[in-house]
Coordinates of C-alpha atoms and ligand atoms in Angstrom, one line a residue:
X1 CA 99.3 77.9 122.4
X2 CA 99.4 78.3 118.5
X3 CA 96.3 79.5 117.1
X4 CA 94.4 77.2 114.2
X5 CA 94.2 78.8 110.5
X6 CA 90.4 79.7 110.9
X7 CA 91.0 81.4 114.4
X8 CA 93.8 83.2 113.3
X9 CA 92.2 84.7 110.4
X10 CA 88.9 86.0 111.7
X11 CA 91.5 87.2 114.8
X12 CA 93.2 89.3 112.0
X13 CA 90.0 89.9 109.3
X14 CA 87.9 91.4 112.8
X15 CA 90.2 94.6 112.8
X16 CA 89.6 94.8 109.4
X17 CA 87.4 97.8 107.3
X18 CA 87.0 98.6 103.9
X19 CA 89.1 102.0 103.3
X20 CA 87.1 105.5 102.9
X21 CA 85.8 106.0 99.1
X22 CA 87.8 108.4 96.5
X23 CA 86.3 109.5 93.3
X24 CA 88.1 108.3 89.8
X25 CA 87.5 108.6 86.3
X26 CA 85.6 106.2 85.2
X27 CA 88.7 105.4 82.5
X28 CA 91.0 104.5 85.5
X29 CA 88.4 102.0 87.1
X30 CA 89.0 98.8 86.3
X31 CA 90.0 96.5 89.4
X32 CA 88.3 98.9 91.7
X33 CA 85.6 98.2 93.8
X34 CA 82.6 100.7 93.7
X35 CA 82.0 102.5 97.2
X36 CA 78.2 103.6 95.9
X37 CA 75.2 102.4 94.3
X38 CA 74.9 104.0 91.2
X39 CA 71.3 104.7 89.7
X40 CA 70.4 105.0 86.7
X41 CA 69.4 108.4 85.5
X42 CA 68.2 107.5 82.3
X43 CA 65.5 105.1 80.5
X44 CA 68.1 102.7 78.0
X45 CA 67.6 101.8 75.6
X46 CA 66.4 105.5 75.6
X47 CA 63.6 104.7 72.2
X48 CA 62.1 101.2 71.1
X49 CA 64.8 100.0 68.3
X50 CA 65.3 97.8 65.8
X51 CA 67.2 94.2 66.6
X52 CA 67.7 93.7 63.0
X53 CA 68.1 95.4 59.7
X54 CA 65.0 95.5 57.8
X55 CA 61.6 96.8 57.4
X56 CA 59.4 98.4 60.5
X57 CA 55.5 97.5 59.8
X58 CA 52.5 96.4 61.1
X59 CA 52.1 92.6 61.9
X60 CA 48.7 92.1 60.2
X61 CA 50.4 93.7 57.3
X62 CA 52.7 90.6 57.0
X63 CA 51.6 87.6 59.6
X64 CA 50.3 86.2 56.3
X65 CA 53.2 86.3 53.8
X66 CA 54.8 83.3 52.3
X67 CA 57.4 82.8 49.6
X68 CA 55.0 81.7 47.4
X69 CA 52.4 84.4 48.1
X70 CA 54.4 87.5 49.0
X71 CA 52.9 90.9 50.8
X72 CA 53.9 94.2 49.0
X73 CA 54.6 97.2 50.8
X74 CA 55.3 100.6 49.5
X75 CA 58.2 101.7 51.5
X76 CA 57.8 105.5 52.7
X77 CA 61.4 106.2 54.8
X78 CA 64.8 105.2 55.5
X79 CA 66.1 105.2 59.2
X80 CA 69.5 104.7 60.3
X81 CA 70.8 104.1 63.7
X82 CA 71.5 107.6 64.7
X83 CA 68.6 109.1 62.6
X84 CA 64.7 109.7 64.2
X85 CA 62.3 108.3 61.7
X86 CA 60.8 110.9 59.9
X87 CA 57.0 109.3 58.7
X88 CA 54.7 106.5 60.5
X89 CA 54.0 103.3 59.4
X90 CA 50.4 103.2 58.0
X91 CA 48.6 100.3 56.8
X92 CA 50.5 99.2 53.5
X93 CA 53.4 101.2 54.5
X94 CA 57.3 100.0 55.6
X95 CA 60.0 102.0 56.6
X96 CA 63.4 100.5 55.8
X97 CA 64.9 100.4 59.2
X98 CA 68.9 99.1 60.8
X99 CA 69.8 98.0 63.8
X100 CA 69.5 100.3 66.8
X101 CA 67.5 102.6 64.9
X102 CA 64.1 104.2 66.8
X103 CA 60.9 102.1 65.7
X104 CA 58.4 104.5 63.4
X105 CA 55.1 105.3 65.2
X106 CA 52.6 102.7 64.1
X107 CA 54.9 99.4 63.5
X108 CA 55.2 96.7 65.8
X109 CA 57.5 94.5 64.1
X110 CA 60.5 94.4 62.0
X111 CA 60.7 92.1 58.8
X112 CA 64.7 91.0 58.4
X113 CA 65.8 91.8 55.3
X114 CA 66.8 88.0 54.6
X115 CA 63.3 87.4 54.2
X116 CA 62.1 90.4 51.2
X117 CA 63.6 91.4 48.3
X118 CA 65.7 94.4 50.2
X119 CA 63.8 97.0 47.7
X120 CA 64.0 100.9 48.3
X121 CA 60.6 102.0 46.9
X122 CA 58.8 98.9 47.4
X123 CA 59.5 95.6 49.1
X124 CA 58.2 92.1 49.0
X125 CA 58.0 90.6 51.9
X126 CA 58.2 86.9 51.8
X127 CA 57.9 85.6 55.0
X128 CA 55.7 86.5 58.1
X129 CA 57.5 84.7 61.0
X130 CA 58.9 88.2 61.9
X131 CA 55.1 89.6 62.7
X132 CA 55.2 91.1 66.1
X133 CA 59.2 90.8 66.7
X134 CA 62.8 92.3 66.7
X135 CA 61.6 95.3 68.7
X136 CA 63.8 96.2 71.1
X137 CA 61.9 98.4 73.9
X138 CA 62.9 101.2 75.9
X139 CA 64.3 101.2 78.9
X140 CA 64.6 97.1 78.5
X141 CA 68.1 97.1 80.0
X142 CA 67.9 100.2 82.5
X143 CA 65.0 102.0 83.6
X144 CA 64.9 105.4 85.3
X145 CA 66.2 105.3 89.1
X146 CA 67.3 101.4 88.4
X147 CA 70.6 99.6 90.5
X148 CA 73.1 99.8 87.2
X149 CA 75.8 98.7 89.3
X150 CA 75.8 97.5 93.4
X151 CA 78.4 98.9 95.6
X152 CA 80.9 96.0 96.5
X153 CA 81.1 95.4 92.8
X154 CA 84.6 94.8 91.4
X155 CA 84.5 96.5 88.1
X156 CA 85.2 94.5 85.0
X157 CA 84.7 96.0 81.3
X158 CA 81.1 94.6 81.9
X159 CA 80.2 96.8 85.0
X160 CA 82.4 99.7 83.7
X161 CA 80.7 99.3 80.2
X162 CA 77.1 99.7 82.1
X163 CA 78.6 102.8 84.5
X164 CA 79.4 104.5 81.2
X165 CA 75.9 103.9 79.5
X166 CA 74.2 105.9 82.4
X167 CA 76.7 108.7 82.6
X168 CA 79.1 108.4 85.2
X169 CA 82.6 110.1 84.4
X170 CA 83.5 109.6 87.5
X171 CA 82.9 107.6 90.5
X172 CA 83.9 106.4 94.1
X173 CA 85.2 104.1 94.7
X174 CA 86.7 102.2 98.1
X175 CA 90.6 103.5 98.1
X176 CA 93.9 101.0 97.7
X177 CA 95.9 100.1 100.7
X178 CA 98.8 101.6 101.1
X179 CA 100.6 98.4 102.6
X180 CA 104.8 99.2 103.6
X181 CA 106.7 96.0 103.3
X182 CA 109.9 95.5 105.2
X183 CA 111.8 92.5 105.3
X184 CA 114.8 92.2 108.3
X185 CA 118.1 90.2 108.2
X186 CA 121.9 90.6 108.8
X187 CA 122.2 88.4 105.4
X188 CA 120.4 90.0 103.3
X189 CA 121.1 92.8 100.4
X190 CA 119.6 93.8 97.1
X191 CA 120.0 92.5 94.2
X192 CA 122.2 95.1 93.4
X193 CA 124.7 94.0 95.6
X194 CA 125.0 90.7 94.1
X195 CA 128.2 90.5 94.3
X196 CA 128.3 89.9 98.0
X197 CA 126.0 87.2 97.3
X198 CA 128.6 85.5 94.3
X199 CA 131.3 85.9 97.3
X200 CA 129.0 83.5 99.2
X201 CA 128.3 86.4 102.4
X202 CA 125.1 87.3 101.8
X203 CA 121.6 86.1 99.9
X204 CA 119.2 88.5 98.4
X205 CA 115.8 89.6 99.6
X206 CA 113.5 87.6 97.6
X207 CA 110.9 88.3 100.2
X208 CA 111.3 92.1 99.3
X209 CA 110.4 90.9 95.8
X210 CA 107.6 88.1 96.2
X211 CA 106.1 90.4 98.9
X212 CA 105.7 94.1 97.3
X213 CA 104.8 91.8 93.9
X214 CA 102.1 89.9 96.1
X215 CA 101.2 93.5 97.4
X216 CA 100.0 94.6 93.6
X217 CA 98.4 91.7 92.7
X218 CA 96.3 91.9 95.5
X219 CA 95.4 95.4 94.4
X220 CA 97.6 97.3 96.5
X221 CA 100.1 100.0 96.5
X222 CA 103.5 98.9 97.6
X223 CA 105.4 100.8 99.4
X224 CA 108.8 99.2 99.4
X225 CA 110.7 99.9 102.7
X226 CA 113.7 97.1 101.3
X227 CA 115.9 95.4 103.7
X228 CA 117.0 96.3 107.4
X229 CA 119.9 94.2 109.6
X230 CA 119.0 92.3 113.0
X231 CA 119.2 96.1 114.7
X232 CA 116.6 97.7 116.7
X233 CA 117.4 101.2 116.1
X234 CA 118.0 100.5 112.5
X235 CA 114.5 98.6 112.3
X236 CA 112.7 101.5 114.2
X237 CA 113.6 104.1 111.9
X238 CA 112.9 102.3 109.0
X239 CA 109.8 102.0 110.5
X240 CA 109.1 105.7 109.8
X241 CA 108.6 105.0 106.4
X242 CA 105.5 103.4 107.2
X243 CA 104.1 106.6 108.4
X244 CA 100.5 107.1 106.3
X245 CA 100.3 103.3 105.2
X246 CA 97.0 101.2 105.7
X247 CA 98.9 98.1 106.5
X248 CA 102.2 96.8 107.6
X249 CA 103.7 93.8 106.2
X250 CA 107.2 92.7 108.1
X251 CA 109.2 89.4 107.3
X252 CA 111.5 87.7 109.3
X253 CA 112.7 88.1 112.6
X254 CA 109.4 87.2 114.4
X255 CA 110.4 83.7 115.9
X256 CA 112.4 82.6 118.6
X257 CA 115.9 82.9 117.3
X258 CA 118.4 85.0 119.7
X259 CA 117.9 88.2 117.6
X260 CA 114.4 87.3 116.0
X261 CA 112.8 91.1 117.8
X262 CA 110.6 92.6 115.3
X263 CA 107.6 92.0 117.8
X264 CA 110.1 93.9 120.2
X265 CA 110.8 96.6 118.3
X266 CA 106.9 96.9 117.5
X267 CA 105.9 96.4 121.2
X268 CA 108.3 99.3 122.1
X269 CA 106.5 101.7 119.7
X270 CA 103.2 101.0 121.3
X271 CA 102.1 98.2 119.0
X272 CA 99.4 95.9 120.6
X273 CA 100.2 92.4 119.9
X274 CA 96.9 90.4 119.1
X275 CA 98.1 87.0 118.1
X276 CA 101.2 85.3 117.5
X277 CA 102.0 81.9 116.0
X278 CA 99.3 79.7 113.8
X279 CA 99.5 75.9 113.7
X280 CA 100.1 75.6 110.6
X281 CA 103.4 74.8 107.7
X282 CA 104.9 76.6 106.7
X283 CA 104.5 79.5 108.1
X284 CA 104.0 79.2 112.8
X285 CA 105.9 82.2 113.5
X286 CA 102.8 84.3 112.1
X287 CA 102.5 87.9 113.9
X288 CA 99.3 90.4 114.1
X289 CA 99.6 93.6 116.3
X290 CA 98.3 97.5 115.7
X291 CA 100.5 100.4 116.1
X292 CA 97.6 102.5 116.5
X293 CA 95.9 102.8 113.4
X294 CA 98.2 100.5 112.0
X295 CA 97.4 97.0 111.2
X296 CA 100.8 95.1 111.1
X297 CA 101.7 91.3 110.1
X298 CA 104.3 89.6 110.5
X299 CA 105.3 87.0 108.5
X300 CA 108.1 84.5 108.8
X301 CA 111.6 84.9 107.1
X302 CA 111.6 81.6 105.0
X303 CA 110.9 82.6 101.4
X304 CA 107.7 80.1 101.4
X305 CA 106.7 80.7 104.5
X306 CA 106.2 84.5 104.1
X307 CA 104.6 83.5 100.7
X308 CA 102.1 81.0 102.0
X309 CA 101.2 83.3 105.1
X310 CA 100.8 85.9 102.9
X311 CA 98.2 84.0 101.0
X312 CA 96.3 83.2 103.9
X313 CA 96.5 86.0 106.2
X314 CA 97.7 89.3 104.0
X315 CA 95.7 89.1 101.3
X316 CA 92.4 89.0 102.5
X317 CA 93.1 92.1 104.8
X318 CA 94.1 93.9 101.6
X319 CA 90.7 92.8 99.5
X320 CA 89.0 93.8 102.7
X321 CA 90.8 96.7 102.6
X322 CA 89.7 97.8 99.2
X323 CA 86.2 97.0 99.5
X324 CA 86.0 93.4 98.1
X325 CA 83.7 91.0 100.1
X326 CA 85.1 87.6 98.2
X327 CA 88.5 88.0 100.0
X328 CA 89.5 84.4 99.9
X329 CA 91.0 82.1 97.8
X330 CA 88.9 79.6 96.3
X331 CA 89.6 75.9 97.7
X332 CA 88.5 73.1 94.9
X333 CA 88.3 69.5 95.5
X334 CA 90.9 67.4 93.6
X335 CA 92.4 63.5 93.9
X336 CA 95.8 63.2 94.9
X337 CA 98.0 61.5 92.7
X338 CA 101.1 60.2 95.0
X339 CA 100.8 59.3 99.1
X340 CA 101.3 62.6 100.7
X341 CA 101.8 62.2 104.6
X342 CA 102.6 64.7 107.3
X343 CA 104.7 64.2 110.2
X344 CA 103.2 67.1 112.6
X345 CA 99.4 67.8 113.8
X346 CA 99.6 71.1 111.8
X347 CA 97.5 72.3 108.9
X348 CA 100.1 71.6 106.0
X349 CA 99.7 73.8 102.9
X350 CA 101.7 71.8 99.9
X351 CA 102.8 73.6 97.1
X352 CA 100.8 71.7 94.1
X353 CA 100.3 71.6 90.7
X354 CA 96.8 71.4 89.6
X355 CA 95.7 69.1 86.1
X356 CA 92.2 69.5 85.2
X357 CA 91.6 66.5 83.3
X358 CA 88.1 64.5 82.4
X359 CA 87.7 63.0 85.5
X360 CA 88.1 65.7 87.5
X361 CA 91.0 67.5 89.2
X362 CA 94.2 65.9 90.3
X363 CA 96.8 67.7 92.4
X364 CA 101.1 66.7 92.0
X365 CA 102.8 68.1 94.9
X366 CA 105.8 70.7 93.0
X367 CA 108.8 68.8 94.6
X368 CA 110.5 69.3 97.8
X369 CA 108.3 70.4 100.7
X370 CA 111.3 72.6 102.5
X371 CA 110.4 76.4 103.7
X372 CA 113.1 77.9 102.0
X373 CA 112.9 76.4 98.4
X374 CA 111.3 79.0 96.6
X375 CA 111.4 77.5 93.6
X376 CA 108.9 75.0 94.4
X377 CA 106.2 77.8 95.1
X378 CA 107.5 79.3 91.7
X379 CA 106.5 76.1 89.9
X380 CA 102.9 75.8 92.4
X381 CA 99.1 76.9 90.9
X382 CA 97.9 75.7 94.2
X383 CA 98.5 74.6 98.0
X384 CA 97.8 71.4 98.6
X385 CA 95.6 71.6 102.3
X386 CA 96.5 68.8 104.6
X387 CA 94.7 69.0 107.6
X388 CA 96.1 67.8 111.4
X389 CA 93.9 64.9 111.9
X390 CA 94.9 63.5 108.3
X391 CA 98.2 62.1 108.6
X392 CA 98.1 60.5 105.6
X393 CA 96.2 61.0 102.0
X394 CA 96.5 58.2 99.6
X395 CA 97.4 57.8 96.4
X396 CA 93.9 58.9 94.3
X397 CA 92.2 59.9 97.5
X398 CA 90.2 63.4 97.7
X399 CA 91.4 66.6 99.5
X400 CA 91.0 70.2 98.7
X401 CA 93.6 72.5 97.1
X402 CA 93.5 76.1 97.3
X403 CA 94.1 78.0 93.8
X404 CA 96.4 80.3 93.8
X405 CA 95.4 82.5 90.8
X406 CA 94.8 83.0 87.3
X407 CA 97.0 80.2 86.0
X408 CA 95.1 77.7 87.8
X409 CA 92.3 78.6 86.7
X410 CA 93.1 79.2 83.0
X411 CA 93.6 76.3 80.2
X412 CA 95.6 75.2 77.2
X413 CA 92.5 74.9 75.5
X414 CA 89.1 76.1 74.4
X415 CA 87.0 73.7 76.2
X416 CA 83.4 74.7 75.0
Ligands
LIG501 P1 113.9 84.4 110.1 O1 112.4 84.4 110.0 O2 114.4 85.8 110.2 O3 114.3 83.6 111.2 O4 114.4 83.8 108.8 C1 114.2 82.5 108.4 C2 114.9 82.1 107.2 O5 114.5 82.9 106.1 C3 116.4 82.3 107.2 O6 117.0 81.3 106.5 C4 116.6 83.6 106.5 O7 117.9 83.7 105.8 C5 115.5 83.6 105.5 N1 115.1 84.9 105.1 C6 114.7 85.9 106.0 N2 114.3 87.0 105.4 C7 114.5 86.8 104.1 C8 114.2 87.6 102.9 N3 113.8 88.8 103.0 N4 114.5 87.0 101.7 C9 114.9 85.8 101.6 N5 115.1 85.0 102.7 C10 114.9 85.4 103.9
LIG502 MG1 116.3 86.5 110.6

């Protein structure tokens, strides 16, 4: 009995833990997720400042003035951002004033200097609407002992900008997988053996490529085991190399073909087997075990196959894995925009293209549905889910299409 999609993810997810924290410097951090809460130490703004440049005075000096009946101040300092004001503001007093510097004891308000005549010894000020405003205070973004950033956070310049403000140098944060990735095959060499390939003996190991690549932009650390032939000893010792990892990726070998053994080979190591085959297409011949510590997937040979199975099952072990709690994909709704039917009860995963356009999202399939034709993966933003009980979506019908990164979600145009 094949497992669904949903079973066989939580199957695979519920062995899952975020990795122990390491600290970093703070320069190193972006991506990462934060293992801590981090507090802020300090008040910050740390002094009420200025939102404008101007004149710091007292609102009933100015509430009053008009362009046709101007207030006169005699201006007693000059503060720049950087620079502790020297004097108060008294009544009949300004202290020319720029952005970010400390407000003067005694004012409560900044004039803009739009609105005087911008004079150093004196200034008119001809226009009150500033009474009472552009006073930034203390501690308005962080206060003292404040959450500056969550743990779970995945730090973008925004978050990182903030960890800086309050000091941190360094920080923990949840560690990167190690995930080894071996693919198996009597056909298959690298690409430096293209030449075998040209003769027509052998094809290259594109899963070696789409997988390690799949690896990093997850946010893990490849470690590339290559290729191995259909050979158990070979395979096992290979294996080695996996020694230390956090995660185990395999392709090919796990389905019922006469020398498909990789579950073999695990099982004889002591792996414990915990599910094997999802309903789904591409991609049945999906394998989950743990060689003790070891979590280990096994995806299917066929270049899509391993690709889409990696989408669905590998990836959100490695966002687990590195602390993140949005692990998933993001599935949108969009209209179909040619019949697409299915000929088996299996949750179908169609390699799409996604237009955003007025109306809404429509989805074009890429091509060519086949498990080994990479290319139309290569061309995909998006997979296409059709699930068993829908044989058949029509033409402009809804469904919903899982995105499959940035390029789906980014446009030709600045749509403000
Ligand atoms: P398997 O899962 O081993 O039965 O392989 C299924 C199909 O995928 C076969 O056509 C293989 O040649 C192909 N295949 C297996 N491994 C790879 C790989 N690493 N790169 C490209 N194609 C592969
Ligand atoms: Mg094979």
């Amino acid at each position: 009995m094949a497992y669904s999609v949903q079973e066989a993810s939580e199957r695979i997810l519920g062995a899952i833990r975020a990795l122990a924290a390491e600290p970093i410097p703070l320069r190193d951090a972006l991506g990462r997720v934060l293992a801590e809460d981090v507090h802020s130490p300090i008040e910050h703004p740390p002094w009420d400042n200025s939102s404008m440049d101007g004149y710091a005075v007292r609102a009933d000096d100015v509430r009053s003035a008009t362009a046709q009946a101007p207030i006169t101040l005699r201006v007693t300092d000059t503060v720049r951002a950087g620079q502790l004001p020297s004097t108060d503001v008294q009544p009949g007093t300004a202290v020319r004033i720029m952005t970010g510097a400390p407000i003067p004891r005694g004012a409560d308000s900044v004039v803009r200097v739009e609105d005087t005549d911008g004079g150093e010894r004196q200034v008119e000020i001809r226009d009150g609407r500033d009474a009472g405003r552009n006073v930034r205070p203390r501690g308005e973004d962080l206060r003292v002992g404040g959450l500056a950033v969550a743990r779970g956070t995945v730090l973008g310049p925004a978050q990182i900008g903030v960890l800086a403000s309050v000091g941190c140098a360094t920080i923990q944060v949840h560690r990167r997988p190690r995930v080894a990735v071996l693919s198996s095959g009597d056909e298959l060499v690298d690409v430096d053996r293209f030449d075998a390939v040209r003769r027509g003996e052998k094809i290259v190991s594109s899963n070696s490529y789409t997988l390690v690549n799949s690896v990093r932009a997850a946010g893990g650390e490849a470690v590339d085991l290559g290729t191995v032939p259909d050979d158990p000893a070979a395979y096992t010792e290979r294996l080695a190399g996996a020694r230390g990892c956090d995660l185990l990726i395999t392709s090919g070998g796990v389905s019922v073909g006469a020398f498909d053994f990789t579950k073999d080979v695990l099982r004889s190591l002591g792996a414990e087997l915990h599910l094997w085959r999802v309903a789904m297409r591409p991609g049945a011949p999906v394998g989950f075990g743990t060689l003790g510590d070891l979590p280990w997937l096994g995806l299917p040979g066929n270049p899509v196959s391993a690709l889409v199975t990696f989408e669905l099952f590998a990836r959100p072990v490695i966002r687990r894995q590195r602390g993140e709690t949005r692990i998933f994909r993001r599935t949108v709704q969009v209209r179909v925009r040619d019949e697409v039917s299915i000929q088996a009860p299996l949750t179908h995963f169609m390699r799409a293209i996604i237009e955003w356009q007025r109306d809404g999202a429509w989805a074009r399939l890429t091509g060519p549905q086949g498990s080994g034709l990479l290319t139309s993966m290569a061309r995909a933003d998006a997979l296409l889910v059709v699930p068993p009980d829908r044989p058949t979506i029509r033409a402009g019908e809804s469904a919903r299409a899982m995105l499959l990164g940035d390029g789906a979600l980014s446009s030709d145009m600045l749509d403000v």
